[in-house]
mmCIF file of C-alpha atoms and ligand atoms in Angstrom:
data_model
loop_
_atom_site.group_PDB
_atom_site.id
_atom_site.type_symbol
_atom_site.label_atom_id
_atom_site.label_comp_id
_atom_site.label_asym_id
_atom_site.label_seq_id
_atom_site.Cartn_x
_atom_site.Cartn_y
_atom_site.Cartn_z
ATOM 1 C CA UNK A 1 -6.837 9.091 -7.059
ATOM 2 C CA UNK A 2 -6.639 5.810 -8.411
ATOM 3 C CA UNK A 3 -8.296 3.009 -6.759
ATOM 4 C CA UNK A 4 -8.015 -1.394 -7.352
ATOM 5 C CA UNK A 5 -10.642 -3.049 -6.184
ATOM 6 C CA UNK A 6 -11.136 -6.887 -5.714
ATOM 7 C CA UNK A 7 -13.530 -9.072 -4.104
ATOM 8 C CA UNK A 8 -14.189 -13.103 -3.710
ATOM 9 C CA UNK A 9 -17.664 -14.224 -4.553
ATOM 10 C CA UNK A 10 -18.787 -13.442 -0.742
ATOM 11 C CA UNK A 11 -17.731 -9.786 -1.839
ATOM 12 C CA UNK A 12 -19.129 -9.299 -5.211
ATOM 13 C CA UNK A 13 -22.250 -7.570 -4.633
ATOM 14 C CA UNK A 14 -21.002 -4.960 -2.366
ATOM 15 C CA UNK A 15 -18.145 -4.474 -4.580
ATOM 16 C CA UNK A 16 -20.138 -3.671 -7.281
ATOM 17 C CA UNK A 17 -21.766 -0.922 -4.902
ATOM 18 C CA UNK A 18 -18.640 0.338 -3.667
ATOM 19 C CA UNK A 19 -17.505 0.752 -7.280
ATOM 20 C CA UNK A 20 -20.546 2.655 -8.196
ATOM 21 C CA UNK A 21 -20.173 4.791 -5.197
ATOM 22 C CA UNK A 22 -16.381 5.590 -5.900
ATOM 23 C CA UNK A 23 -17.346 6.253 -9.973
ATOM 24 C CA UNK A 24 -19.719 8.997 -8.694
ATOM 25 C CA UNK A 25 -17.392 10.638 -6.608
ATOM 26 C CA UNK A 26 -14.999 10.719 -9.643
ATOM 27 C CA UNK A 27 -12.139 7.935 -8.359
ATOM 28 C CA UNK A 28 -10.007 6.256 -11.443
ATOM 29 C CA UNK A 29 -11.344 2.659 -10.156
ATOM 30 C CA UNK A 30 -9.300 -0.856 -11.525
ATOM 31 C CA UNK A 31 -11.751 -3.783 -11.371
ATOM 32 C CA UNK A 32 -9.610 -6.511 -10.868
ATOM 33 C CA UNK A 33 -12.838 -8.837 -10.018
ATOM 34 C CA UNK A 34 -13.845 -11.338 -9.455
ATOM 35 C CA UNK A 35 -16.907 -10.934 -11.975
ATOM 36 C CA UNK A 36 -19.597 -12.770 -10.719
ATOM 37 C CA UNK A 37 -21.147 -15.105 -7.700
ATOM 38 C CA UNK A 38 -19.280 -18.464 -8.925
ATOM 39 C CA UNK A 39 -17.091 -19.742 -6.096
ATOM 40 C CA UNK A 40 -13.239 -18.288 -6.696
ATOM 41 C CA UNK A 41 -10.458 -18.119 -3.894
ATOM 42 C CA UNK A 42 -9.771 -15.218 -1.914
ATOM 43 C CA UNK A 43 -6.123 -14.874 -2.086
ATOM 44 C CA UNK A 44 -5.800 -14.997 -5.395
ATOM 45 C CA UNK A 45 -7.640 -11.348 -5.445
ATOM 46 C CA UNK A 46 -5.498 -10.464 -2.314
ATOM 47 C CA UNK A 47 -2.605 -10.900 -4.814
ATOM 48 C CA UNK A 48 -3.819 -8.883 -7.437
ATOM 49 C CA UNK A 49 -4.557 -6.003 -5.573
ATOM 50 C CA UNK A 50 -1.527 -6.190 -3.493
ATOM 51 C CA UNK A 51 0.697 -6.080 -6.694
ATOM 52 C CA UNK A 52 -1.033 -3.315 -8.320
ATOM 53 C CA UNK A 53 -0.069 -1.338 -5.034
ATOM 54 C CA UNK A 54 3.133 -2.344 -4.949
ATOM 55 C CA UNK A 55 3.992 -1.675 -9.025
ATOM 56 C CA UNK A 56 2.200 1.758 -7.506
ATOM 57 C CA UNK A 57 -0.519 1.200 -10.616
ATOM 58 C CA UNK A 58 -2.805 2.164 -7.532
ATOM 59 C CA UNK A 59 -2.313 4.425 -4.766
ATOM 60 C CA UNK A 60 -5.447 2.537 -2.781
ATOM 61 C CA UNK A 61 -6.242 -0.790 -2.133
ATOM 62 C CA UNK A 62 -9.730 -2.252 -1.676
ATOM 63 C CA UNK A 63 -10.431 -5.761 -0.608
ATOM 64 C CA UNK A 64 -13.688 -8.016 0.160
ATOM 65 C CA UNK A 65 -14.402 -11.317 1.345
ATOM 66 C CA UNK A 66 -16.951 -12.638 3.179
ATOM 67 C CA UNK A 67 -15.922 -11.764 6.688
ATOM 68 C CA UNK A 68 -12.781 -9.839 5.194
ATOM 69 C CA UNK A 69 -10.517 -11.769 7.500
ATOM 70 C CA UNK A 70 -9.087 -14.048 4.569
ATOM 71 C CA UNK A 71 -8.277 -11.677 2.336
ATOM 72 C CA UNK A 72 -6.378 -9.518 5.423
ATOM 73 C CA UNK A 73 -4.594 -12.457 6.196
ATOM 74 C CA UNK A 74 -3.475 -13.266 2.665
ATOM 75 C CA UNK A 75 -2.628 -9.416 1.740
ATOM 76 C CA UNK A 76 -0.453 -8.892 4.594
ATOM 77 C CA UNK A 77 1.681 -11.673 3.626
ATOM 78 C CA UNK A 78 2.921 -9.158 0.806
ATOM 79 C CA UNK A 79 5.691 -7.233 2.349
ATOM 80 C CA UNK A 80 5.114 -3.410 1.965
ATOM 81 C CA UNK A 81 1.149 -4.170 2.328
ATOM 82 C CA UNK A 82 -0.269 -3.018 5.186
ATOM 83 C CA UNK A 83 -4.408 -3.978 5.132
ATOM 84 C CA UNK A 84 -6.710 -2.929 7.429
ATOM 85 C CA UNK A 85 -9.474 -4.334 8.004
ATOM 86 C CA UNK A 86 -12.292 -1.719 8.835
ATOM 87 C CA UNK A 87 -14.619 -3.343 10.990
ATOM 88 C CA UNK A 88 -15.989 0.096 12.778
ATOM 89 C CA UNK A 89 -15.643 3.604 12.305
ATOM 90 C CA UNK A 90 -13.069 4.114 14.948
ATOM 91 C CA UNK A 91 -10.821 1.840 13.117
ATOM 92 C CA UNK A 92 -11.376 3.507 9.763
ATOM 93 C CA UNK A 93 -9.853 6.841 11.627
ATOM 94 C CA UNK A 94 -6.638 4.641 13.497
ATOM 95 C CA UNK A 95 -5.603 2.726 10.321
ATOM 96 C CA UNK A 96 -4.772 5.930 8.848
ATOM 97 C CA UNK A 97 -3.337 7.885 11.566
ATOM 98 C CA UNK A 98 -1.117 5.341 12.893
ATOM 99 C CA UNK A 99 -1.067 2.632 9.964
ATOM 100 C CA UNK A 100 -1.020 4.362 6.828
ATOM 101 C CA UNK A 101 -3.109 1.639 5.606
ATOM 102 C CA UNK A 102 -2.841 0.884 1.648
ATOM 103 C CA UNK A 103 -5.460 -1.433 1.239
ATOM 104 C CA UNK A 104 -8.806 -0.900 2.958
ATOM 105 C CA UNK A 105 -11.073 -4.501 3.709
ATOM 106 C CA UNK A 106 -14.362 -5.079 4.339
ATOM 107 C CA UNK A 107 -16.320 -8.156 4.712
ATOM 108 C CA UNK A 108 -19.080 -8.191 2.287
ATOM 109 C CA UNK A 109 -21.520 -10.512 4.406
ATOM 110 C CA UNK A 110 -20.652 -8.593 7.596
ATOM 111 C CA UNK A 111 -21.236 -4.744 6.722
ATOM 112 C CA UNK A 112 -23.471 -2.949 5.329
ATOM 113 C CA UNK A 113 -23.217 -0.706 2.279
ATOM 114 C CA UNK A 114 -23.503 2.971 4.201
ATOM 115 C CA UNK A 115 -20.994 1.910 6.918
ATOM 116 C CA UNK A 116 -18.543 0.688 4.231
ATOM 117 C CA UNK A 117 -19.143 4.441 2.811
ATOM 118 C CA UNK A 118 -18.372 6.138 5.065
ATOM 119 C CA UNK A 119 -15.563 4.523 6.469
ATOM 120 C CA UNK A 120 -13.637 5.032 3.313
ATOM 121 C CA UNK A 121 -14.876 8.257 3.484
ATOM 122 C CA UNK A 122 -13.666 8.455 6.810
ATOM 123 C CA UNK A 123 -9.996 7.046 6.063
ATOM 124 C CA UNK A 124 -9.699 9.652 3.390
ATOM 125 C CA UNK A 125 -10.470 12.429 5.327
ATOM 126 C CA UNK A 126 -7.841 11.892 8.083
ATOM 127 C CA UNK A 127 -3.754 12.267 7.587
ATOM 128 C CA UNK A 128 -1.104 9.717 8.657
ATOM 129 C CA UNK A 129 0.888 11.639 11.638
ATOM 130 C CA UNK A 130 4.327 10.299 11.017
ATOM 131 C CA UNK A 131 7.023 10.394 13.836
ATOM 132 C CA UNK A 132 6.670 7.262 15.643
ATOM 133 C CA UNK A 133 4.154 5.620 13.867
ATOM 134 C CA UNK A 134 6.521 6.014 10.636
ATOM 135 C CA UNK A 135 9.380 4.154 13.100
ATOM 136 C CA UNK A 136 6.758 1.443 13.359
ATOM 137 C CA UNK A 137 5.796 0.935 10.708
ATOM 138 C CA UNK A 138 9.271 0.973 8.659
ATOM 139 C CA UNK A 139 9.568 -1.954 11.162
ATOM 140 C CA UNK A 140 7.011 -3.811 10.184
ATOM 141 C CA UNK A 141 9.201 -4.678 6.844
ATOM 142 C CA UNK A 142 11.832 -5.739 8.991
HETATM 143 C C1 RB5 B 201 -15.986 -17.774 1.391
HETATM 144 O O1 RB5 B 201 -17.011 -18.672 1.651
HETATM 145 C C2 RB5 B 201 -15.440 -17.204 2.695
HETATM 146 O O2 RB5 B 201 -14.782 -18.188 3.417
HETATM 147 C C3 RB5 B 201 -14.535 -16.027 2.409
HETATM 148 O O3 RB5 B 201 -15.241 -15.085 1.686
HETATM 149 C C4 RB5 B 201 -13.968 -15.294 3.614
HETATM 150 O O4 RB5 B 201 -14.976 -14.932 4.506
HETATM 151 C C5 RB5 B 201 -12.795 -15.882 4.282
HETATM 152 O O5 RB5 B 201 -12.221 -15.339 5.225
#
């Protein structure tokens, strides 16, 4: 599975542990930064990410910010993104079922390493169901 991965400064740390967690369990992971703690702009990663699922270079999305409501906000503005912000384990479960999430978000100064874990773990373990979730969400592109 291939994964792209992005982050704002607020997110680089525990994107750089979510990337070594995904390299040991064997995920193709795109970097697509940022690269360091400098101040940079959170939608411009929501942008990169978003495009490489949309050119389907990635068939996961992963997104940081601070709280991880910026970067939401900014990759749902991409028609054909739906990003889910995974702010308990619960969620992680829904956003598959029911959203077929493609990118996963996290706020990097809100949640901790092992719960990021294992709500991606989480997300991947559970199927989309279809039927009328499918109806809503072909809506959403409406
Ligand atoms: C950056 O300071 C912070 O505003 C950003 O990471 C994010 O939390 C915005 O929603």
């Amino acid at each position: 599975m291939n994964i792209a991965i992005a982050s704002d400064h607020a997110g680089f740390e525990i994107k750089t542990a979510i990337i070594n967690y995904l390299k040991q369990k064997d995920f193709n992971v795109f970097d697509l930064g940022t690269d360091g703690e400098k101040s940079v702009d959170y939608p411009v990663f929501a942008d990169k990410v978003s495009a490489y699922i949309l050119a389907q270079k990635a068939d996961l999305g992963i997104l940081i910010c601070g709280t991880g409501i910026g970067i939401s906000i900014r990759a749902n503005r991409h028609k054909g993104i739906r990003a889910a912000l995974l702010y308990c384990d619960d969620v992680a479960v829904m956003s598959k079922q029911h959203n077929n999430a493609n990118i996963l978000v996290f706020g990097g100064r809100t949640m901790a390493i092992s719960d990021i874990v294992h709500r991606i773990e989480l997300f991947l373990n559970t199927s989309f169901e279809g039927g009328r979730h499918q109806k809503r969400i072909d809506l959403l592109d409406q």
